[in-house]
GROMACS .gro file of C-alpha atoms in nm:
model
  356
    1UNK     CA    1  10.015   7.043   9.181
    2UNK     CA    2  10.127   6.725   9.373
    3UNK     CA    3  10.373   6.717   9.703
    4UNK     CA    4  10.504   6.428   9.489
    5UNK     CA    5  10.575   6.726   9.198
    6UNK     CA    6  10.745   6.917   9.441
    7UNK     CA    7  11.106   6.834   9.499
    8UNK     CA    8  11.278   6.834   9.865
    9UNK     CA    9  11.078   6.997  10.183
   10UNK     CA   10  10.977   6.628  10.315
   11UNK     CA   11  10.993   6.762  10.615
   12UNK     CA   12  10.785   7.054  10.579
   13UNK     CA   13  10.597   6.790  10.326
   14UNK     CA   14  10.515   6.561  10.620
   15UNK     CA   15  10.393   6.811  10.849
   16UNK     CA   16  10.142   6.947  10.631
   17UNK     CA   17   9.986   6.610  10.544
   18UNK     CA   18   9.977   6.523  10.902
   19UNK     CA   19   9.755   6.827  10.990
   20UNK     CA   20   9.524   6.671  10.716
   21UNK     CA   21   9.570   6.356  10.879
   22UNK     CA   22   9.495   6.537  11.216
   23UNK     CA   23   9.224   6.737  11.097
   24UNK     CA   24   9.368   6.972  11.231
   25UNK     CA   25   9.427   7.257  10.956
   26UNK     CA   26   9.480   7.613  11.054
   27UNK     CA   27   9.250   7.851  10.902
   28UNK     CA   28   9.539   8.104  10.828
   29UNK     CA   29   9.886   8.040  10.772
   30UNK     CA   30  10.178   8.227  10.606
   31UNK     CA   31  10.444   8.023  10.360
   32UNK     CA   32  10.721   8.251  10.364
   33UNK     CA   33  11.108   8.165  10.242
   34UNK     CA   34  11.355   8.319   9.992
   35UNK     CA   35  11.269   8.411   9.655
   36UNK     CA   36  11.289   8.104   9.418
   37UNK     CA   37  11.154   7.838   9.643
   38UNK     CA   38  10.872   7.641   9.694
   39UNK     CA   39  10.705   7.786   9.884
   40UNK     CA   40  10.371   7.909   9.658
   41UNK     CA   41  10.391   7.556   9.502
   42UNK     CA   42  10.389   7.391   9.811
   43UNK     CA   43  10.053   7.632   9.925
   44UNK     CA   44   9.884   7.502   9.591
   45UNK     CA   45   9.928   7.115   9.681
   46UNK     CA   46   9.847   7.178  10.043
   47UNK     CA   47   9.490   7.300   9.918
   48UNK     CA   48   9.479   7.063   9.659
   49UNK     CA   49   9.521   6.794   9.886
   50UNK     CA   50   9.260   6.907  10.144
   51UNK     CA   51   9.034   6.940   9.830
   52UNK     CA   52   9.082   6.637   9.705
   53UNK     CA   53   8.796   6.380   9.695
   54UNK     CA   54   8.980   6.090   9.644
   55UNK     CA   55   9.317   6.156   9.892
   56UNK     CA   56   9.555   5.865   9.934
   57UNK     CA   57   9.583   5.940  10.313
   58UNK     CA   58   9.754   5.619  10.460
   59UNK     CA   59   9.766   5.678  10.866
   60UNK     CA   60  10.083   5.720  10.878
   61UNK     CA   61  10.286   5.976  10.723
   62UNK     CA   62  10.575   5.915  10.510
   63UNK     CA   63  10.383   5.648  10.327
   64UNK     CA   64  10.308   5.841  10.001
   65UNK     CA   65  10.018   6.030  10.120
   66UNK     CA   66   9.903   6.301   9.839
   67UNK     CA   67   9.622   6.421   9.595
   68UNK     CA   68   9.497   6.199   9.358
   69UNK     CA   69   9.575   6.404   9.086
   70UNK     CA   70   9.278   6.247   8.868
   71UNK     CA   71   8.949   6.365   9.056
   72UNK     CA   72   8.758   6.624   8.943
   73UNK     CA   73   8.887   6.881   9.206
   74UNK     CA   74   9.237   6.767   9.193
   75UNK     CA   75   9.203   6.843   8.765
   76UNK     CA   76   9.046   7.149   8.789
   77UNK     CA   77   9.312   7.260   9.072
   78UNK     CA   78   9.653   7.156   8.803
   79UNK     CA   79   9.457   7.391   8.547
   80UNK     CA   80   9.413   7.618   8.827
   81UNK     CA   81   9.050   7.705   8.736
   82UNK     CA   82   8.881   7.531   9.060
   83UNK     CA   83   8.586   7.786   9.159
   84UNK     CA   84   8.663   7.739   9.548
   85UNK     CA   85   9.062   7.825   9.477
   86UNK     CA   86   9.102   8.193   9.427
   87UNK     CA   87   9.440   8.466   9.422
   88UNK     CA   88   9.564   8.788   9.489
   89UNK     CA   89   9.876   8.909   9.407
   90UNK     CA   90  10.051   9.250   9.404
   91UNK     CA   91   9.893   9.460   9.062
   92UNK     CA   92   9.862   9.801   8.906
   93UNK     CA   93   9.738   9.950   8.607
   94UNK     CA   94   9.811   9.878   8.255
   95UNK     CA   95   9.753   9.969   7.908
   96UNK     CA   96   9.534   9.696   7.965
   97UNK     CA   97   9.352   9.810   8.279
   98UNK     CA   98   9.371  10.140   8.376
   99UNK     CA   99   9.187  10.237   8.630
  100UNK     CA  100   9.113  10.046   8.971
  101UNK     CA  101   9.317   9.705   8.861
  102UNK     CA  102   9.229   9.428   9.089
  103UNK     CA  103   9.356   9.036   9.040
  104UNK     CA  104   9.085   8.924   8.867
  105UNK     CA  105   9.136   9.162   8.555
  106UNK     CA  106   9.455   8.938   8.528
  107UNK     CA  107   9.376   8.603   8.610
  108UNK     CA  108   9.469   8.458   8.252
  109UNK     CA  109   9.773   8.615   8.275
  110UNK     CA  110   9.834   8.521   8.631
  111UNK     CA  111   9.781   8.097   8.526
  112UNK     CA  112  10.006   8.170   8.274
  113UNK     CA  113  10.310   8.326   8.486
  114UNK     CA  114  10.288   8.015   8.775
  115UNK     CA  115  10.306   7.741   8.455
  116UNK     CA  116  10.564   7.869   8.282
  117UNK     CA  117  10.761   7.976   8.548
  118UNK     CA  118  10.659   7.649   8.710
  119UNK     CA  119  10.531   7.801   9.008
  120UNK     CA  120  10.840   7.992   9.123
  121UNK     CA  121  10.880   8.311   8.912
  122UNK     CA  122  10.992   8.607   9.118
  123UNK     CA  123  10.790   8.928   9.145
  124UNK     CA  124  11.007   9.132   8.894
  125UNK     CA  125  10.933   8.835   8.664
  126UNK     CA  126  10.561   8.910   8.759
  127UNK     CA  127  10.548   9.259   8.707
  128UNK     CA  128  10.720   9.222   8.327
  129UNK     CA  129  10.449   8.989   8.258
  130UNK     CA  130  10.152   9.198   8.327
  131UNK     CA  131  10.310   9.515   8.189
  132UNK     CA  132  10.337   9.733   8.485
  133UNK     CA  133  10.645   9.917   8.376
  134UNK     CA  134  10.788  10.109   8.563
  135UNK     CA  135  10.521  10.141   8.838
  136UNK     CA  136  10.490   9.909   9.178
  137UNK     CA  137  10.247   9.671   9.248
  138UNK     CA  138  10.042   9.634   9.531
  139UNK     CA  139   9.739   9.474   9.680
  140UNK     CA  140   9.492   9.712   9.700
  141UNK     CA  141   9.153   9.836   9.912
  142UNK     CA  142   8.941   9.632   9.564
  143UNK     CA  143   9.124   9.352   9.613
  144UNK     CA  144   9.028   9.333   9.977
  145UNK     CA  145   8.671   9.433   9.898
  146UNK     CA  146   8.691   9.145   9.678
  147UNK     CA  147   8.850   8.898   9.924
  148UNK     CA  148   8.523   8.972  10.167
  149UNK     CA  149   8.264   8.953   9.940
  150UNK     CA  150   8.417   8.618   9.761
  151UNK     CA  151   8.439   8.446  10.091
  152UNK     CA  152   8.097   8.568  10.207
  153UNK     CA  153   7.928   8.334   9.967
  154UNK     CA  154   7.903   7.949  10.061
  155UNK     CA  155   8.164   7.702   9.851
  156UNK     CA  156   8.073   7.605   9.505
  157UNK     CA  157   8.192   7.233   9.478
  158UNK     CA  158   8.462   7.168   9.771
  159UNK     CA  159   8.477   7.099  10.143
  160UNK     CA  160   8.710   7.436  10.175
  161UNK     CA  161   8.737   7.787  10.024
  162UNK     CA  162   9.100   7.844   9.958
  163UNK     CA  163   9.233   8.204   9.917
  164UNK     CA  164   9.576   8.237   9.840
  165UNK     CA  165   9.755   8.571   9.857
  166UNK     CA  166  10.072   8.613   9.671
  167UNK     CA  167  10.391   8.870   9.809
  168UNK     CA  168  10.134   8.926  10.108
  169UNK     CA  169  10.463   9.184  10.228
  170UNK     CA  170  10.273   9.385   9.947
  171UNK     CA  171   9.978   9.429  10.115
  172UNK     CA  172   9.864   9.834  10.124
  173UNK     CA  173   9.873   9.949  10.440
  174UNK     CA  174   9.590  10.107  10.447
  175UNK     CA  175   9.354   9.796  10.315
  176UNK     CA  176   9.520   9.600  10.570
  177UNK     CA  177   9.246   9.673  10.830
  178UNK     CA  178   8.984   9.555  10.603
  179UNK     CA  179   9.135   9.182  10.624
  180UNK     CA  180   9.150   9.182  10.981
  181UNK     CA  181   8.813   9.084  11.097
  182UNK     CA  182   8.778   8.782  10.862
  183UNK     CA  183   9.142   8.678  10.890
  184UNK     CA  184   9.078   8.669  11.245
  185UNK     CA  185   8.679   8.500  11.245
  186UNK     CA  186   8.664   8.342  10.911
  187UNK     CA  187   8.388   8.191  10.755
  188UNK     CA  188   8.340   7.796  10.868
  189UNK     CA  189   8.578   7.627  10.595
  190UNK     CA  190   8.736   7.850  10.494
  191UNK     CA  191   9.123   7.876  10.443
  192UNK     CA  192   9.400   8.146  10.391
  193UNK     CA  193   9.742   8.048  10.267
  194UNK     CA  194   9.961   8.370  10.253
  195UNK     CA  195  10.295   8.355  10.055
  196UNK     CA  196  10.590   8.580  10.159
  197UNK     CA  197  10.955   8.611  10.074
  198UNK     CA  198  11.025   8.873  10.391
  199UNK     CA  199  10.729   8.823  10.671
  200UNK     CA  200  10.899   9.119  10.864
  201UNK     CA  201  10.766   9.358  10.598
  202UNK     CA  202  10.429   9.176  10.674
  203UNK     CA  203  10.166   9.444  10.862
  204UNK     CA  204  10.227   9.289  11.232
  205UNK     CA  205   9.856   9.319  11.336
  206UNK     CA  206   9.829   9.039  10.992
  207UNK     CA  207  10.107   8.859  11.048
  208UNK     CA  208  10.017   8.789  11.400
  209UNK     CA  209   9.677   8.594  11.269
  210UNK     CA  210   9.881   8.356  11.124
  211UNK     CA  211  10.033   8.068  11.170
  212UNK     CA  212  10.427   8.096  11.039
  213UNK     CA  213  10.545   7.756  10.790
  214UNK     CA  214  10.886   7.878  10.696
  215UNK     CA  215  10.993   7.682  10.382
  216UNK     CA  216  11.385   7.681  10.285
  217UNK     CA  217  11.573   7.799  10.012
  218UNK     CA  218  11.502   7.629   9.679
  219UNK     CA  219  11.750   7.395   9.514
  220UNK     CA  220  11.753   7.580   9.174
  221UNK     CA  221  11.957   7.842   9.163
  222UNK     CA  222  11.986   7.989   8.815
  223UNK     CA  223  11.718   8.263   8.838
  224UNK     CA  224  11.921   8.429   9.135
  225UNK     CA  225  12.277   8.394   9.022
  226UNK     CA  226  12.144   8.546   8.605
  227UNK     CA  227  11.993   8.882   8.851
  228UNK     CA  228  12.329   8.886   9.025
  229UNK     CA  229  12.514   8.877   8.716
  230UNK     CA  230  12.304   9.162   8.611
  231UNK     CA  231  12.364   9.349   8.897
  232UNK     CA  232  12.756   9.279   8.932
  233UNK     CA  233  12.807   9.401   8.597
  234UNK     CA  234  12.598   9.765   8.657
  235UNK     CA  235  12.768   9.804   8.988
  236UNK     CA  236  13.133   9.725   8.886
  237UNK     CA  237  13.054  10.003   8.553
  238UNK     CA  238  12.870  10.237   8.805
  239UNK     CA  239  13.160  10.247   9.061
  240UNK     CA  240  13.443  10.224   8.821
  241UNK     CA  241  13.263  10.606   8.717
  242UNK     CA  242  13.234  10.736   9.071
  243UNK     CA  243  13.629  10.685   9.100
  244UNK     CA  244  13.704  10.874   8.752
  245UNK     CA  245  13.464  11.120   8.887
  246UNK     CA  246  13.332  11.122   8.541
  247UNK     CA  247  12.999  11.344   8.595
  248UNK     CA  248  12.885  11.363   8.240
  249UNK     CA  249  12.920  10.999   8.215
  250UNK     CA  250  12.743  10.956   8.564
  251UNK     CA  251  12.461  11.155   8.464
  252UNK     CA  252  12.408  10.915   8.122
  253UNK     CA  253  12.434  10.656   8.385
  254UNK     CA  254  12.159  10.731   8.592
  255UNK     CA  255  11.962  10.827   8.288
  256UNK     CA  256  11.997  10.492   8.183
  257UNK     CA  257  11.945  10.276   8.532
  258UNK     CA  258  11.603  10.507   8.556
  259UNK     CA  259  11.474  10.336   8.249
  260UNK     CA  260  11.497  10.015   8.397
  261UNK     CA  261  11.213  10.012   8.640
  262UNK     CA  262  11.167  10.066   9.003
  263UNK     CA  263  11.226   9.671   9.102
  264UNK     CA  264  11.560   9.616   8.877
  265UNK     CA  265  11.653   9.975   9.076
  266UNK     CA  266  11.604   9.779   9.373
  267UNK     CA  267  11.767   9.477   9.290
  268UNK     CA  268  12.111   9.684   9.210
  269UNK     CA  269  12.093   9.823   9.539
  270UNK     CA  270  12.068   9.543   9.738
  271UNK     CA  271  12.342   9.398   9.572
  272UNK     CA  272  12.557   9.700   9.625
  273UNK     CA  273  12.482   9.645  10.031
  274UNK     CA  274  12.571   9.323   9.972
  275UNK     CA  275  12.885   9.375   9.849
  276UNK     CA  276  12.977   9.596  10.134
  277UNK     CA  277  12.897   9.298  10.350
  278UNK     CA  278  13.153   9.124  10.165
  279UNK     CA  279  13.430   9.392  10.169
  280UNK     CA  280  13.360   9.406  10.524
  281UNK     CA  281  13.368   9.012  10.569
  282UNK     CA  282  13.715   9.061  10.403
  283UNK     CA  283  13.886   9.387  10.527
  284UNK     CA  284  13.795   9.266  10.927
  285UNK     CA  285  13.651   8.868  10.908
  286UNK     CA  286  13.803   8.575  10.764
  287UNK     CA  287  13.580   8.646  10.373
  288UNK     CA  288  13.937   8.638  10.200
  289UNK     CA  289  14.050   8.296  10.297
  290UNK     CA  290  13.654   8.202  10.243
  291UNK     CA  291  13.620   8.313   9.852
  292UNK     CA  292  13.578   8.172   9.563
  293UNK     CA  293  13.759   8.290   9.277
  294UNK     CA  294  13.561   8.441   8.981
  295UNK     CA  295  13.528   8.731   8.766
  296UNK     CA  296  13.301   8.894   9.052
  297UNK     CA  297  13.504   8.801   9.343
  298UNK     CA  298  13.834   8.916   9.198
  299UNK     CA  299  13.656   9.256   9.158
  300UNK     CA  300  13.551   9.287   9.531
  301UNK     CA  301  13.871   9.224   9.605
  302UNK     CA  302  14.011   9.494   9.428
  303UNK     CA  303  13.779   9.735   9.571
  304UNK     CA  304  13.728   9.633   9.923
  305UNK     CA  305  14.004   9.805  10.029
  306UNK     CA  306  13.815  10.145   9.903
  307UNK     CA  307  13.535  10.037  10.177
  308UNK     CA  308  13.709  10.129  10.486
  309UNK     CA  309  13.595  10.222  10.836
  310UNK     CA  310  13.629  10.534  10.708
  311UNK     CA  311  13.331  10.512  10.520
  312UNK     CA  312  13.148  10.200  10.546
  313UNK     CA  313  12.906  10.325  10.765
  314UNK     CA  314  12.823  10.623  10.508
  315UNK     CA  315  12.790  10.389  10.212
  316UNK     CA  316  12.516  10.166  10.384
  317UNK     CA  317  12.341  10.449  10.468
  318UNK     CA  318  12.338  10.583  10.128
  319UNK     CA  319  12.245  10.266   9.999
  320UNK     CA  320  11.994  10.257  10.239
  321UNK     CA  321  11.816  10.547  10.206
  322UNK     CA  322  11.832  10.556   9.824
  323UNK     CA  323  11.659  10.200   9.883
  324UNK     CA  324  11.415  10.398  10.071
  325UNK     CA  325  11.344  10.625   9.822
  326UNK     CA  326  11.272  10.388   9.519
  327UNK     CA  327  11.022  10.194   9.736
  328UNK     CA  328  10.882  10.560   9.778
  329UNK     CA  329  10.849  10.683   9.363
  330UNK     CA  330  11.098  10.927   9.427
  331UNK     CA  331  11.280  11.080   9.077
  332UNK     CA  332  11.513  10.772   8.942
  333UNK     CA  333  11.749  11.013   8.749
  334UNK     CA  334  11.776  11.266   9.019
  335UNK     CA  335  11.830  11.005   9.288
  336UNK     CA  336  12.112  10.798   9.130
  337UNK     CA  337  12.302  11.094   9.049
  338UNK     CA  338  12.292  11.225   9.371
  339UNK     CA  339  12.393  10.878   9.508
  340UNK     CA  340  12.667  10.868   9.285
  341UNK     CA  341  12.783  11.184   9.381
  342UNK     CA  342  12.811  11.133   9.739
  343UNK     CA  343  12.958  10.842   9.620
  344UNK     CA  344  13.218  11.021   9.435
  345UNK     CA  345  13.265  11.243   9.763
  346UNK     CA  346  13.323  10.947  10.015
  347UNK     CA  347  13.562  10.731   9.781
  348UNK     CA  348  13.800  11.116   9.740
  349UNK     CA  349  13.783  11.166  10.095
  350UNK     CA  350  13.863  10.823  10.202
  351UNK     CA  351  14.157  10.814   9.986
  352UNK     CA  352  14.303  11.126  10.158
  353UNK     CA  353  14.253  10.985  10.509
  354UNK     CA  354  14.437  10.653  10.360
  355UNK     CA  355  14.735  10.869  10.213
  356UNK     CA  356  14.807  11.040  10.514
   0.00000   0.00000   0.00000
């Protein structure tokens, strides 16, 4: 991976190459930006420029500086099979490893996911490739292990060790102190490039080793609007239910969203808080003069007068803390249902207040 395959982030492009230029390259440093950037691509050419034997480094930047793209290291690190360039990356166990999964056991599967999804597939996408189900991945206490003993051996071929860790936000909290120490006193030449959609999930005590390159959002767009069409069509079925106060049906329901997997769970409720940001925008901003008219939109319309001050603080709680919940393995079924029953509750008694 090139800077010159990358498209956009010049800026962010040019300040990278000029700490090469500088010699001055942090040993830690966390990529973070929104899901569908960049960001992990532009990690990969950062490395593989610093790796590079044959850099075209003019000494000044905007003048094409980049990778060779032909050298042995710059080969090896497109195939992504350079010994000094190493991952980790949220896992758990599979049919295919089933006890005590750490990154390695998927490394085949892990080159595969960042070329076909040229090096921006999202961690749902991730997760469906490996086989994980309906469990949650995570960086675990073996992939740390692993981390320290990796970088306690001397490089193989290049100036740097690179170790790059994937959804770093995913990070067990209790492995997190093992990383501490060497994040904080590396070995000489060695580098850390950590990759994070939300660095305020980040373990502060690791995200304060770091140094922060925010990268912006990513100019393709299609991966995020196909989830949100996803999502827009459970949550206009789920809430047309909670007004017929259809239980049986409600019950199917949640039957059904359990089988879908713990991060698709997610996904639907972060869109439902997001469309009580834009029923709020609406009923008290200026969102109604502001929106575009589609299929979706016309349906927050019609229902953003049911999200009232009446009950707009309930619903983000209970969005919320059903959030909560998934990212904690609690009981799908049981916990949609009761969402959509207290769902069912604050829509009736809002309509009273209304009536009155």
């Amino acid at each position: 991976m090139k800077f010159s395959d990358i498209k956009g982030n010049d800026r962010i492009k040019q300040k990278l190459i000029q700490t090469v230029l500088d010699q001055r390259v942090s040993h830690a440093q966390l990529f973070f930006g929104p899901e569908g950037n960049e960001k992990l691509a532009l990690a990969i050419a950062y490395a593989q420029l610093i790796n590079c034997t044959n850099k075209n480094l003019p000494p000044e930047v905007g003048m094409g500086q980049d990778s060779c793209g032909v050298c042995p290291s710059c080969i090896k690190y497109q195939k992504l099979i350079h010994p000094d360039l190493h991952f980790i990356y949220p896992v758990a166990t599979t049919k295919k490893v089933t006890k005590k999964p750490k990154s390695r056991d998927f490394i085949e599967e892990w080159r595969n996911f960042l070329i076909e999804n040229n090096y921006r597939g999202s961690l749902l996408d991730w997760y469906e490739s490996i086989g994980i189900e309906n469990k949650q991945g995570i960086i675990n206490a073996e992939d740390c292990n692993e981390i320290i003993h990796t970088l306690s051996y001397k490089s193989y071929e290049s100036e740097y060790k690179v170790m790059i860790l994937w959804m770093v936000e995913k990070l067990f909290y209790a492995a997190a102190p093992k990383l501490l120490k060497i994040l904080e006193e590396p070995p000489d030449k060695t580098l850390f490039l950590l990759v994070s959609e939300d660095p305020d999930q980040i373990i502060s005590t690791i995200r304060s080793r770091t140094l922060l390159v925010k990268i912006s959002g990513s100019d393709f767009r299609q991966e995020n609007e196909a989830e949100d069409s996803v999502n827009f069509t459970a949550f206009r079925n789920w809430m047309r239910l909670c007004f017929a106060k259809d239980v049986i049906a409600l019950v199917n329901w949640s039957n059904e969203v359990a089988k879908t997997g713990r991060e698709n769970q997610k996904s639907l409720l972060l869109y439902a808080l997001k469309v009580i940001e834009s029923c709020t925008s609406i009923n008290y901003g200026n969102g109604k003069n502001e929106i575009v008219m589609n299929e979706e939109s016309q349906f927050i319309l019609k229902i953003s007068p049911f999200f009232t001050s009446h009950n707009l603080i309930q619903f983000t709680q209970l969005f919320n803390t059903a959030l909560y919940h998934v990212e904690r393995n609690g009981h799908a079924p049981t916990l949609f249902l009761d969402v959509s029953l207290q769902a069912v509750r604050l829509f009736h008694a809002s309509s009273k207040k209304q009536t009155r």
